[in-house]
């Protein structure tokens, strides 16, 4: 693709072309102005003689790398996107402790490709697909620096699965954060957040916090002074838009712009 300075041919030149044609032939030229709009001239439009910077496509020239990438992304299937996404998510621990910028951009690109091929554009109208248990496999919510230290998430406490249990009949959601605390012989401690939700659009719900608990009591003693910090990070309250949904994968975005990718799983 190349840009050239083009002047429309004169009326006389146009007559010359027409006279050599069949009489039914039409001439059509398209130009792109600086705003990216396409302007077309057909038949005998050259009463005025404006000048445009036009993009002339030469059939013999190869497509640019950007054009090839767009074509390739349009042809990619959902299963291929999922495979690439699963590969990109390896070794980043769901993104909770941060992700390098290039890796984050790669994941965001794949997420957007999925969203463009969303088979359920009105998910709140198909609640049977939403109900059940979902496991978080990626999020842009992070626990870094002093927050990670205060919560003991460097050496003392390990994060297990982050689950979302959705009860459609009750209009409730339970977010479960599993913990493994070394030194206390605890392997199944958990932080639970109970919330309600209501549908506010064809693709969005409003989540309202109701309560939270930490089990067993030994864990409550550890996190008691940092409960507000823990809740501030993982509280799901607010707007949540479901931007992709199928039988085994869900993508959502909250009102703060965070991205969540979850896969369907069996309730523990």
XYZ file of C-alpha atoms in Angstrom:
268
model
C 0.000 0.000 0.000
C 1.482 3.379 -0.955
C 0.386 7.026 -0.796
C 0.575 9.182 -3.904
C -0.516 12.648 -4.883
C -3.378 12.228 -7.323
C -5.215 14.711 -9.475
C -8.476 13.558 -11.023
C -8.231 13.481 -14.839
C -9.613 16.378 -16.810
C -13.063 16.248 -18.344
C -11.500 16.064 -21.785
C -9.381 13.112 -20.755
C -12.445 11.437 -19.329
C -14.309 11.921 -22.618
C -11.348 10.351 -24.410
C -11.544 7.292 -22.178
C -15.300 7.058 -22.571
C -15.133 7.342 -26.337
C -12.869 4.321 -26.497
C -15.151 2.311 -24.216
C -18.300 0.416 -24.969
C -20.599 3.253 -24.042
C -21.811 1.415 -20.931
C -18.487 1.523 -19.099
C -18.217 3.582 -15.922
C -15.168 4.956 -14.195
C -14.970 4.737 -10.394
C -12.122 6.200 -8.366
C -11.961 6.121 -4.580
C -9.846 8.348 -2.395
C -9.278 8.497 1.341
C -9.129 11.907 2.927
C -7.166 12.697 6.049
C -10.013 11.622 8.297
C -9.983 8.151 6.804
C -13.279 8.641 4.924
C -13.562 7.237 1.423
C -14.714 9.583 -1.322
C -15.878 8.042 -4.592
C -16.244 9.592 -8.026
C -18.235 7.780 -10.699
C -19.503 8.491 -14.212
C -18.780 12.189 -14.858
C -18.173 13.728 -11.413
C -15.304 16.030 -12.256
C -17.057 19.386 -12.226
C -14.720 20.426 -9.420
C -11.064 19.560 -9.337
C -10.110 18.995 -5.691
C -6.788 17.429 -4.850
C -6.512 14.484 -2.446
C -3.806 12.368 -0.953
C -5.090 9.035 -2.139
C -4.062 5.517 -1.270
C -3.441 3.606 -4.458
C -3.553 -0.145 -4.148
C -1.205 -1.911 -6.489
C -2.372 -5.439 -7.108
C 1.176 -6.649 -7.570
C 2.363 -5.331 -4.206
C 2.294 -7.506 -1.107
C 0.099 -6.662 1.885
C 1.739 -4.776 4.736
C 2.524 -6.680 7.972
C -0.341 -4.888 9.778
C -2.825 -5.861 7.067
C -1.624 -9.457 7.148
C -2.029 -9.517 10.934
C -5.605 -8.220 10.674
C -6.439 -10.882 8.081
C -4.879 -13.605 10.207
C -6.755 -12.452 13.339
C -10.041 -12.395 11.436
C -9.453 -16.013 10.364
C -8.445 -17.341 13.791
C -10.976 -19.613 15.514
C -12.157 -19.487 19.120
C -10.426 -22.775 19.900
C -7.140 -21.403 18.525
C -7.500 -18.232 20.607
C -8.124 -20.332 23.715
C -5.045 -22.433 23.021
C -2.896 -19.321 22.636
C -4.414 -17.797 25.765
C -3.759 -20.895 27.860
C -0.172 -20.892 26.625
C 0.227 -17.191 27.477
C -1.116 -17.768 31.007
C 1.449 -20.423 31.900
C 3.778 -19.522 34.742
C 2.186 -16.189 35.755
C 0.101 -17.408 38.740
C -3.085 -15.820 37.366
C -1.368 -12.446 37.209
C -2.004 -11.810 40.912
C 1.598 -10.851 41.633
C 2.113 -8.818 38.476
C 2.873 -9.520 34.838
C 5.466 -8.044 32.499
C 4.028 -5.409 30.181
C 4.616 -7.366 26.961
C 2.940 -10.451 28.429
C 0.013 -8.351 29.669
C -0.421 -6.823 26.204
C -0.387 -10.281 24.621
C -3.076 -11.529 26.998
C -5.205 -8.410 26.464
C -4.982 -8.887 22.680
C -6.177 -12.485 22.970
C -8.972 -11.509 25.354
C -10.201 -8.876 22.907
C -10.148 -11.440 20.093
C -12.362 -13.673 22.206
C -14.713 -10.802 22.975
C -15.061 -10.109 19.247
C -16.323 -13.673 18.777
C -18.598 -13.789 21.816
C -21.248 -16.484 21.175
C -23.441 -15.073 23.961
C -23.888 -11.324 23.335
C -26.743 -11.131 25.863
C -25.486 -13.351 28.712
C -27.923 -12.138 31.358
C -30.674 -13.572 29.177
C -29.036 -17.015 29.355
C -28.525 -17.399 33.093
C -28.184 -21.173 32.872
C -24.763 -20.626 31.286
C -23.668 -18.292 34.089
C -24.708 -20.419 37.061
C -22.317 -22.848 38.691
C -18.710 -22.708 39.821
C -15.962 -20.798 38.007
C -12.225 -20.749 38.693
C -10.141 -17.642 38.088
C -7.270 -18.251 35.655
C -6.295 -14.621 35.035
C -6.977 -11.184 36.467
C -5.444 -7.739 36.207
C -6.031 -7.260 39.954
C -2.638 -7.456 41.625
C -1.175 -7.812 45.101
C 2.202 -6.099 45.062
C 4.777 -4.481 47.327
C 3.746 -3.729 50.904
C 0.276 -5.218 50.368
C 1.777 -8.581 49.567
C 4.103 -8.351 52.576
C 1.327 -7.359 55.022
C -0.821 -10.277 53.897
C 2.075 -12.710 54.320
C 1.854 -13.726 50.667
C 5.607 -13.911 50.134
C 6.705 -16.875 52.242
C 4.169 -17.584 54.967
C 0.877 -17.802 53.065
C 0.259 -19.266 49.600
C -2.778 -18.533 47.481
C -4.767 -21.490 46.270
C -7.728 -21.453 43.892
C -9.909 -18.379 43.533
C -13.457 -19.569 42.928
C -16.729 -17.882 42.035
C -19.871 -19.816 42.938
C -22.998 -18.381 41.328
C -26.479 -19.330 42.524
C -28.929 -18.045 39.925
C -32.062 -19.022 41.871
C -30.962 -17.071 44.954
C -29.317 -14.208 43.068
C -26.186 -14.809 45.126
C -22.497 -15.184 44.408
C -19.838 -16.522 46.763
C -16.217 -15.674 46.070
C -13.835 -18.145 47.695
C -10.129 -17.477 48.109
C -8.212 -20.575 49.180
C -5.143 -20.344 51.406
C -2.309 -22.666 52.343
C -0.592 -21.502 55.540
C 2.757 -23.119 56.158
C 3.660 -23.804 59.770
C 0.071 -24.170 61.011
C -0.674 -27.446 59.249
C -3.533 -25.702 57.441
C -4.159 -26.730 53.876
C -7.739 -25.675 53.287
C -8.183 -22.283 54.871
C -10.379 -19.872 52.936
C -11.693 -16.335 52.741
C -15.342 -16.144 51.640
C -17.183 -13.103 50.337
C -20.944 -13.401 49.962
C -22.653 -10.941 47.634
C -25.944 -10.502 45.813
C -26.366 -9.473 42.211
C -29.060 -7.983 40.025
C -29.274 -7.680 36.267
C -28.955 -4.131 34.972
C -28.466 -4.730 31.248
C -28.240 -7.473 28.626
C -24.603 -8.059 29.530
C -24.060 -6.518 32.980
C -24.897 -7.132 36.613
C -24.543 -5.000 39.724
C -22.865 -6.846 42.609
C -23.555 -5.838 46.218
C -21.347 -6.963 49.091
C -23.134 -8.674 51.984
C -20.629 -10.397 54.264
C -17.207 -11.993 54.533
C -15.630 -14.664 56.719
C -12.274 -16.368 57.160
C -12.074 -20.005 58.176
C -10.721 -21.555 60.359
C -10.258 -19.302 63.361
C -6.464 -19.544 63.212
C -6.543 -17.754 59.870
C -8.784 -15.035 61.248
C -6.154 -14.329 63.911
C -3.537 -13.936 61.174
C -5.549 -11.656 58.896
C -7.633 -9.784 61.477
C -5.619 -6.567 61.413
C -5.455 -6.622 57.614
C -9.065 -7.600 56.885
C -9.839 -4.241 55.282
C -6.813 -4.618 53.016
C -7.814 -8.154 52.026
C -11.400 -7.110 51.385
C -10.318 -4.040 49.451
C -8.406 -6.215 46.999
C -10.905 -9.019 46.449
C -14.303 -7.427 47.125
C -16.329 -7.923 43.904
C -18.824 -5.142 44.645
C -19.791 -2.898 41.744
C -20.559 -3.189 38.056
C -19.531 -6.387 36.295
C -19.884 -6.814 32.539
C -19.725 -10.290 31.014
C -17.922 -9.678 27.737
C -17.478 -13.317 26.683
C -19.363 -16.444 27.726
C -19.536 -20.014 26.484
C -19.951 -23.399 28.144
C -16.502 -23.465 29.718
C -15.017 -19.954 29.642
C -16.093 -16.565 30.927
C -14.474 -13.137 30.481
C -15.621 -10.141 32.473
C -14.665 -6.548 33.193
C -15.489 -4.617 36.346
C -16.244 -0.935 36.741
C -12.575 -0.204 37.469
C -11.413 -1.663 34.164
C -10.031 -4.892 35.602
C -10.185 -8.006 33.435
C -11.171 -11.450 34.729
C -10.866 -14.748 32.865
C -12.554 -17.736 34.472
C -13.037 -21.350 33.474
C -15.951 -23.585 34.450
C -15.098 -26.118 37.130
C -16.756 -28.547 39.525
C -17.855 -27.145 42.866
C -15.368 -28.276 45.546
